[in-house]
mmCIF file of C-alpha atoms and ligand atoms in Angstrom:
data_model
loop_
_atom_site.group_PDB
_atom_site.id
_atom_site.type_symbol
_atom_site.label_atom_id
_atom_site.label_comp_id
_atom_site.label_asym_id
_atom_site.label_seq_id
_atom_site.Cartn_x
_atom_site.Cartn_y
_atom_site.Cartn_z
ATOM 1 C CA MET A 1 16.605 6.240 6.761
ATOM 2 C CA SER A 2 19.089 5.535 3.970
ATOM 3 C CA ALA A 3 18.222 6.528 0.409
ATOM 4 C CA GLU A 4 21.038 4.524 -0.923
ATOM 5 C CA LEU A 5 20.267 1.943 -3.557
ATOM 6 C CA LEU A 6 21.359 -1.691 -2.663
ATOM 7 C CA ILE A 7 22.540 -2.508 -6.278
ATOM 8 C CA GLU A 8 25.314 -4.694 -4.970
ATOM 9 C CA PRO A 9 24.052 -7.767 -2.769
ATOM 10 C CA ARG A 10 24.262 -7.196 0.860
ATOM 11 C CA GLU A 11 22.991 -8.461 4.124
ATOM 12 C CA VAL A 12 20.691 -6.059 5.999
ATOM 13 C CA ALA A 13 19.867 -8.429 8.859
ATOM 14 C CA PRO A 14 21.093 -11.947 9.747
ATOM 15 C CA ALA A 15 20.114 -14.321 7.051
ATOM 16 C CA LEU A 16 18.355 -11.583 5.032
ATOM 17 C CA ARG A 17 20.061 -10.375 1.813
ATOM 18 C CA VAL A 18 18.930 -7.919 -0.575
ATOM 19 C CA ILE A 19 19.950 -6.954 -4.157
ATOM 20 C CA ALA A 20 18.328 -3.873 -6.029
ATOM 21 C CA VAL A 21 17.491 -4.848 -9.657
ATOM 22 C CA ARG A 22 16.580 -2.338 -12.472
ATOM 23 C CA THR A 23 12.940 -2.425 -13.444
ATOM 24 C CA PRO A 24 10.339 -0.337 -15.289
ATOM 25 C CA THR A 25 9.012 1.272 -12.189
ATOM 26 C CA LEU A 26 7.862 4.697 -11.433
ATOM 27 C CA PRO A 27 10.309 7.562 -11.387
ATOM 28 C CA PRO A 28 12.243 8.647 -9.309
ATOM 29 C CA ALA A 29 12.557 4.917 -8.399
ATOM 30 C CA THR A 30 14.624 3.025 -10.932
ATOM 31 C CA HIS A 31 15.156 -0.395 -9.091
ATOM 32 C CA THR A 32 13.178 -2.852 -7.098
ATOM 33 C CA ASN A 33 14.768 -4.693 -4.170
ATOM 34 C CA ALA A 34 14.769 -8.551 -4.271
ATOM 35 C CA PHE A 35 15.275 -10.428 -1.048
ATOM 36 C CA LEU A 36 16.903 -13.782 -0.233
ATOM 37 C CA VAL A 37 15.668 -14.897 3.221
ATOM 38 C CA GLY A 38 17.183 -17.896 5.229
ATOM 39 C CA ASP A 39 20.475 -19.573 5.960
ATOM 40 C CA GLY A 40 19.364 -23.256 5.127
ATOM 41 C CA ASP A 41 16.076 -23.393 3.500
ATOM 42 C CA VAL A 42 15.696 -19.939 1.508
ATOM 43 C CA VAL A 43 13.166 -18.045 -0.328
ATOM 44 C CA LEU A 44 13.457 -15.174 -2.885
ATOM 45 C CA VAL A 45 11.149 -12.398 -2.507
ATOM 46 C CA GLU A 46 10.051 -10.042 -5.481
ATOM 47 C CA PRO A 47 11.088 -11.564 -8.910
ATOM 48 C CA ALA A 48 10.777 -8.196 -10.067
ATOM 49 C CA THR A 49 12.772 -7.453 -13.393
ATOM 50 C CA PRO A 50 11.620 -8.180 -16.784
ATOM 51 C CA PHE A 51 15.010 -7.163 -18.158
ATOM 52 C CA GLU A 52 17.289 -10.050 -19.443
ATOM 53 C CA ASP A 53 20.634 -8.850 -18.166
ATOM 54 C CA GLU A 54 19.083 -8.228 -14.724
ATOM 55 C CA ILE A 55 17.480 -11.646 -14.757
ATOM 56 C CA GLU A 56 20.715 -13.104 -15.327
ATOM 57 C CA ARG A 57 22.278 -11.075 -12.465
ATOM 58 C CA VAL A 58 19.465 -12.420 -10.082
ATOM 59 C CA VAL A 59 20.002 -15.859 -11.353
ATOM 60 C CA SER A 60 23.833 -15.643 -10.691
ATOM 61 C CA TRP A 61 23.360 -14.111 -7.439
ATOM 62 C CA VAL A 62 20.789 -16.846 -6.068
ATOM 63 C CA GLU A 63 22.838 -19.768 -7.684
ATOM 64 C CA ASP A 64 26.209 -18.626 -6.571
ATOM 65 C CA THR A 65 24.800 -18.015 -2.908
ATOM 66 C CA VAL A 66 22.892 -21.262 -2.772
ATOM 67 C CA GLU A 67 25.980 -23.140 -4.035
ATOM 68 C CA ARG A 68 28.535 -21.509 -1.830
ATOM 69 C CA GLU A 69 26.497 -21.666 1.355
ATOM 70 C CA ARG A 70 24.712 -25.115 0.489
ATOM 71 C CA LEU A 71 21.316 -23.494 0.670
ATOM 72 C CA ARG A 72 17.933 -24.902 -0.688
ATOM 73 C CA LEU A 73 15.854 -22.561 -2.693
ATOM 74 C CA ARG A 74 12.032 -23.362 -1.588
ATOM 75 C CA ALA A 75 10.134 -20.732 -3.257
ATOM 76 C CA ILE A 76 9.822 -17.375 -4.846
ATOM 77 C CA LEU A 77 7.222 -15.126 -3.246
ATOM 78 C CA LEU A 78 5.380 -12.349 -4.673
ATOM 79 C CA THR A 79 4.288 -9.218 -2.741
ATOM 80 C CA HIS A 80 1.710 -8.112 -5.486
ATOM 81 C CA HIS A 81 0.945 -8.270 -8.997
ATOM 82 C CA HIS A 82 2.321 -4.986 -10.527
ATOM 83 C CA PRO A 83 4.780 -5.384 -13.523
ATOM 84 C CA ASP A 84 7.823 -4.006 -11.691
ATOM 85 C CA HIS A 85 7.278 -6.679 -8.938
ATOM 86 C CA VAL A 86 6.640 -9.801 -11.228
ATOM 87 C CA GLY A 87 8.319 -8.939 -14.469
ATOM 88 C CA GLY A 88 10.880 -11.820 -13.828
ATOM 89 C CA ALA A 89 8.388 -14.246 -12.139
ATOM 90 C CA ALA A 90 7.826 -16.697 -14.962
ATOM 91 C CA ALA A 91 11.454 -16.604 -16.100
ATOM 92 C CA LEU A 92 12.915 -17.091 -12.612
ATOM 93 C CA ARG A 93 10.399 -19.921 -11.837
ATOM 94 C CA GLU A 94 11.940 -21.803 -14.923
ATOM 95 C CA ARG A 95 15.526 -20.866 -14.415
ATOM 96 C CA LEU A 96 15.659 -21.386 -10.546
ATOM 97 C CA ARG A 97 13.328 -24.332 -10.755
ATOM 98 C CA ALA A 98 11.215 -22.914 -7.683
ATOM 99 C CA PRO A 99 7.550 -22.567 -7.221
ATOM 100 C CA LEU A 100 5.864 -19.064 -7.184
ATOM 101 C CA TRP A 101 3.753 -18.121 -4.161
ATOM 102 C CA ALA A 102 1.212 -15.358 -3.868
ATOM 103 C CA HIS A 103 -1.923 -14.203 -2.481
ATOM 104 C CA PRO A 104 -5.224 -15.468 -4.203
ATOM 105 C CA GLN A 105 -6.000 -11.948 -5.380
ATOM 106 C CA THR A 106 -2.579 -11.647 -6.831
ATOM 107 C CA ALA A 107 -2.820 -14.988 -8.662
ATOM 108 C CA GLU A 108 -6.202 -13.750 -9.900
ATOM 109 C CA ARG A 109 -4.733 -10.672 -11.439
ATOM 110 C CA LEU A 110 -2.027 -12.645 -13.028
ATOM 111 C CA SER A 111 -4.170 -15.410 -14.266
ATOM 112 C CA GLY A 112 -3.221 -16.254 -17.831
ATOM 113 C CA ARG A 113 0.067 -14.567 -17.651
ATOM 114 C CA VAL A 114 2.135 -16.045 -14.648
ATOM 115 C CA GLN A 115 1.273 -19.435 -13.077
ATOM 116 C CA ILE A 116 1.064 -19.460 -9.217
ATOM 117 C CA ASP A 117 1.967 -22.807 -7.751
ATOM 118 C CA HIS A 118 0.729 -22.012 -4.102
ATOM 119 C CA LEU A 119 -1.653 -19.607 -2.546
ATOM 120 C CA MET A 120 -0.722 -17.821 0.739
ATOM 121 C CA GLU A 121 -3.236 -16.195 3.034
ATOM 122 C CA HIS A 122 -2.972 -13.800 5.852
ATOM 123 C CA GLY A 123 -0.963 -15.377 8.829
ATOM 124 C CA GLU A 124 0.596 -18.089 6.791
ATOM 125 C CA ARG A 125 4.117 -18.987 8.360
ATOM 126 C CA ILE A 126 6.895 -20.106 6.165
ATOM 127 C CA GLU A 127 9.174 -22.186 8.199
ATOM 128 C CA LEU A 128 12.730 -22.163 6.791
ATOM 129 C CA ASP A 129 15.192 -24.829 8.345
ATOM 130 C CA GLY A 130 18.698 -23.696 8.839
ATOM 131 C CA LYS A 131 21.573 -23.020 11.361
ATOM 132 C CA ARG A 132 19.100 -20.716 12.951
ATOM 133 C CA PRO A 133 15.419 -21.647 11.770
ATOM 134 C CA THR A 134 13.726 -18.722 10.348
ATOM 135 C CA VAL A 135 9.941 -17.916 10.115
ATOM 136 C CA LEU A 136 8.610 -15.527 7.585
ATOM 137 C CA GLU A 137 4.932 -14.524 8.270
ATOM 138 C CA ALA A 138 2.652 -13.502 5.459
ATOM 139 C CA VAL A 139 0.801 -10.151 6.350
ATOM 140 C CA HIS A 140 -2.104 -9.224 4.057
ATOM 141 C CA THR A 141 -1.951 -5.520 3.568
ATOM 142 C CA PRO A 142 -4.471 -4.435 0.831
ATOM 143 C CA GLY A 143 -4.645 -0.713 -0.128
ATOM 144 C CA HIS A 144 -2.033 -0.352 -2.939
ATOM 145 C CA ALA A 145 -2.951 -3.709 -4.538
ATOM 146 C CA PRO A 146 -5.834 -6.051 -3.308
ATOM 147 C CA GLY A 147 -3.494 -9.031 -2.864
ATOM 148 C CA HIS A 148 -0.579 -7.222 -1.434
ATOM 149 C CA LEU A 149 1.456 -9.067 1.132
ATOM 150 C CA CYS A 150 4.178 -8.032 3.331
ATOM 151 C CA PHE A 151 6.546 -10.582 5.129
ATOM 152 C CA LEU A 152 7.637 -10.381 8.732
ATOM 153 C CA GLU A 153 11.017 -11.994 9.441
ATOM 154 C CA THR A 154 10.380 -13.287 13.027
ATOM 155 C CA HIS A 155 13.886 -13.222 14.413
ATOM 156 C CA SER A 156 15.058 -9.646 13.453
ATOM 157 C CA ARG A 157 11.445 -8.434 13.103
ATOM 158 C CA ALA A 158 12.565 -6.968 9.830
ATOM 159 C CA LEU A 159 9.174 -6.439 7.692
ATOM 160 C CA ILE A 160 9.499 -6.892 3.814
ATOM 161 C CA ALA A 161 7.121 -4.020 3.013
ATOM 162 C CA GLY A 162 6.735 -4.289 -0.721
ATOM 163 C CA ASP A 163 4.882 -1.248 -2.154
ATOM 164 C CA MET A 164 3.242 -0.145 1.062
ATOM 165 C CA VAL A 165 6.029 2.248 2.066
ATOM 166 C CA ALA A 166 8.871 3.628 -0.395
ATOM 167 C CA GLY A 167 12.536 4.449 0.536
ATOM 168 C CA VAL A 168 12.428 6.595 -2.658
ATOM 169 C CA GLY A 169 9.360 8.174 -4.307
ATOM 170 C CA THR A 170 5.735 7.834 -3.283
ATOM 171 C CA ILE A 171 3.213 5.105 -3.089
ATOM 172 C CA LEU A 172 0.310 5.230 -5.578
ATOM 173 C CA VAL A 173 -3.103 4.376 -4.133
ATOM 174 C CA GLU A 174 -5.646 4.754 -6.896
ATOM 175 C CA PRO A 175 -9.059 3.285 -7.376
ATOM 176 C CA HIS A 176 -8.435 0.596 -9.973
ATOM 177 C CA ASP A 177 -6.021 -1.440 -7.663
ATOM 178 C CA GLY A 178 -6.083 0.577 -4.435
ATOM 179 C CA ASP A 179 -8.327 1.592 -1.852
ATOM 180 C CA MET A 180 -7.645 4.452 0.670
ATOM 181 C CA GLN A 181 -9.493 3.271 3.558
ATOM 182 C CA LEU A 182 -7.803 -0.121 3.325
ATOM 183 C CA TYR A 183 -4.376 1.420 2.763
ATOM 184 C CA LEU A 184 -4.769 3.285 6.002
ATOM 185 C CA GLN A 185 -5.928 0.278 7.872
ATOM 186 C CA SER A 186 -3.063 -1.763 6.504
ATOM 187 C CA LEU A 187 -0.317 0.906 7.556
ATOM 188 C CA GLU A 188 -2.015 0.688 11.100
ATOM 189 C CA ALA A 189 -1.828 -3.088 11.054
ATOM 190 C CA MET A 190 1.964 -2.862 9.983
ATOM 191 C CA ASP A 191 2.632 -0.391 12.799
ATOM 192 C CA ALA A 192 0.956 -2.868 15.247
ATOM 193 C CA LEU A 193 3.479 -5.425 14.344
ATOM 194 C CA GLY A 194 6.285 -3.565 16.109
ATOM 195 C CA ALA A 195 8.690 -4.211 13.215
ATOM 196 C CA SER A 196 12.410 -3.288 13.791
ATOM 197 C CA MET A 197 12.992 -1.989 10.219
ATOM 198 C CA LEU A 198 11.096 -1.699 7.022
ATOM 199 C CA LEU A 199 12.482 -3.064 3.750
ATOM 200 C CA PRO A 200 10.606 -1.383 1.027
ATOM 201 C CA ALA A 201 10.569 -2.669 -2.710
ATOM 202 C CA HIS A 202 12.091 0.790 -3.770
ATOM 203 C CA GLY A 203 15.119 2.556 -1.888
ATOM 204 C CA GLY A 204 17.075 1.815 1.084
ATOM 205 C CA VAL A 205 16.245 0.398 4.560
ATOM 206 C CA ILE A 206 13.954 2.442 6.759
ATOM 207 C CA ALA A 207 15.460 1.989 10.096
ATOM 208 C CA ASP A 208 12.583 3.474 12.104
ATOM 209 C CA ALA A 209 9.373 1.507 11.099
ATOM 210 C CA HIS A 210 7.165 3.215 13.723
ATOM 211 C CA GLU A 211 8.055 6.711 12.859
ATOM 212 C CA LYS A 212 7.863 6.170 9.017
ATOM 213 C CA LEU A 213 4.481 4.414 9.233
ATOM 214 C CA ARG A 214 3.027 7.366 11.630
ATOM 215 C CA PHE A 215 4.182 9.678 9.053
ATOM 216 C CA TYR A 216 2.707 7.946 6.105
ATOM 217 C CA ILE A 217 -0.693 7.818 8.065
ATOM 218 C CA SER A 218 -0.581 11.467 9.091
ATOM 219 C CA HIS A 219 0.561 12.548 5.506
ATOM 220 C CA ARG A 220 -2.573 10.866 4.007
ATOM 221 C CA LEU A 221 -4.929 12.205 6.411
ATOM 222 C CA ALA A 222 -3.384 15.731 5.947
ATOM 223 C CA ARG A 223 -4.046 15.185 2.211
ATOM 224 C CA GLU A 224 -7.642 13.888 2.772
ATOM 225 C CA ALA A 225 -8.309 17.020 4.859
ATOM 226 C CA LYS A 226 -7.196 19.231 1.641
ATOM 227 C CA VAL A 227 -9.251 17.189 -0.570
ATOM 228 C CA LEU A 228 -12.102 17.730 1.362
ATOM 229 C CA ALA A 229 -11.545 21.322 2.065
ATOM 230 C CA ALA A 230 -11.294 21.926 -1.700
ATOM 231 C CA LEU A 231 -14.545 19.845 -2.256
ATOM 232 C CA ARG A 232 -16.450 21.980 0.426
ATOM 233 C CA GLY A 233 -14.984 25.135 -1.328
ATOM 234 C CA LEU A 234 -15.966 24.284 -4.874
ATOM 235 C CA THR A 235 -19.364 22.559 -4.190
ATOM 236 C CA GLN A 236 -20.837 25.403 -1.602
ATOM 237 C CA ASN A 237 -23.572 26.113 -4.121
ATOM 238 C CA GLY A 238 -24.567 22.314 -4.650
ATOM 239 C CA THR A 239 -22.724 21.814 -8.017
ATOM 240 C CA TYR A 240 -20.991 18.575 -8.162
ATOM 241 C CA VAL A 241 -17.294 18.683 -9.482
ATOM 242 C CA SER A 242 -14.886 16.106 -10.791
ATOM 243 C CA ALA A 243 -11.735 14.903 -8.995
ATOM 244 C CA ARG A 244 -9.670 16.740 -11.676
ATOM 245 C CA GLU A 245 -11.096 19.949 -10.656
ATOM 246 C CA LEU A 246 -9.988 19.455 -7.044
ATOM 247 C CA VAL A 247 -6.375 18.656 -7.935
ATOM 248 C CA PRO A 248 -4.941 22.212 -8.466
ATOM 249 C CA ILE A 249 -6.474 23.088 -5.156
ATOM 250 C CA ALA A 250 -5.895 19.948 -2.991
ATOM 251 C CA TYR A 251 -2.437 19.266 -4.469
ATOM 252 C CA ALA A 252 -1.219 22.944 -4.993
ATOM 253 C CA ASP A 253 1.849 22.005 -2.961
ATOM 254 C CA THR A 254 3.033 19.093 -5.351
ATOM 255 C CA PRO A 255 4.634 19.479 -8.803
ATOM 256 C CA GLN A 256 2.089 19.660 -11.710
ATOM 257 C CA ALA A 257 3.856 16.803 -13.378
ATOM 258 C CA ALA A 258 2.455 14.462 -10.564
ATOM 259 C CA TRP A 259 -1.212 15.845 -11.031
ATOM 260 C CA PRO A 260 -2.199 13.073 -13.294
ATOM 261 C CA PHE A 261 -1.401 10.702 -10.505
ATOM 262 C CA ALA A 262 -2.825 12.907 -7.852
ATOM 263 C CA GLN A 263 -6.356 12.657 -9.776
ATOM 264 C CA GLY A 264 -6.336 9.016 -8.910
ATOM 265 C CA ALA A 265 -5.340 9.550 -5.306
ATOM 266 C CA ALA A 266 -8.019 12.190 -4.985
ATOM 267 C CA THR A 267 -10.625 9.831 -6.238
ATOM 268 C CA ALA A 268 -9.387 7.331 -3.603
ATOM 269 C CA HIS A 269 -9.868 9.732 -0.822
ATOM 270 C CA LEU A 270 -13.254 10.753 -2.275
ATOM 271 C CA ILE A 271 -14.445 7.156 -2.279
ATOM 272 C CA LYS A 272 -13.328 6.752 1.402
ATOM 273 C CA LEU A 273 -15.117 10.131 2.231
ATOM 274 C CA GLU A 274 -18.186 8.807 0.503
ATOM 275 C CA ARG A 275 -18.224 5.687 2.578
ATOM 276 C CA GLU A 276 -17.827 7.824 5.632
ATOM 277 C CA GLY A 277 -20.828 10.040 4.704
ATOM 278 C CA ARG A 278 -18.705 13.114 4.034
ATOM 279 C CA ALA A 279 -19.085 13.264 0.345
ATOM 280 C CA ALA A 280 -21.728 12.266 -2.347
ATOM 281 C CA GLN A 281 -20.966 10.980 -5.782
ATOM 282 C CA ARG A 282 -23.241 11.080 -8.929
ATOM 283 C CA ALA A 283 -21.617 10.099 -12.280
ATOM 284 C CA ALA A 284 -18.126 10.401 -11.229
ATOM 285 C CA GLN A 285 -18.924 13.990 -9.869
ATOM 286 C CA TRP A 286 -18.656 14.843 -6.271
ATOM 287 C CA LEU A 287 -20.394 16.954 -3.695
ATOM 288 C CA ALA A 288 -19.336 17.704 -0.057
ATOM 289 C CA ILE A 289 -22.068 16.784 2.636
HETATM 290 ZN ZN1 LIG B 301 2.977 -1.660 -6.927
#
């Protein structure tokens, strides 16, 4: 795995180019990767940046590449609705005169702010004509965000992974947009694709897709075990506790600065445990059962 930032455009697989643009994302990440896929018809994935200078850089990159190589930009694809992924969606739709494509649940969450021109469902195949025709397959991967899509490029089997995995930093799974049970199921589904590499939204290329996905799954399950152990310890006498009270125990190995985020993740684990009959909830207070 390379932690290297891909700020200057480069080709990470045949007909698969990437540029990292500065975005208001979660530290330690500072940039979001945008991808240009195809060598005839092309699509741009992740219209991420809201910053004007960075929008200019993306416009120049796309326009220069399209002109130099006589390409045709067909669409701009969204992985999900978070601001560090759609900050430039409306501006790039105008500037590049290309339609925005997204999952229906992403379109719903952007309603009134960003106009989506085409809804993409799980399994949709985006066929791109070119010297070597390319297919991008949309894979619905809820868990971090309800409408999250990954895109599998079927020649190289590179998987554009959005915010399901990260080359730098960690992935937030919290109850407002996320669902821990679905997140783990989606990671399993991604592993079953047999991708050759993962192209995350933040950080460098992840060369061993299988190893990274297994690590993510085992890491979450290990954390869940710690949340459950903390819950058992604190609720032995039948008293319910809040997710916040569990954090210093279940996340003792993480920096305190991350604890406000840990509270959301702990809640996502607790909701999963409740569905599995291993925890009970009463007015946002929890008990091990
Ligand atoms: Zn996100």
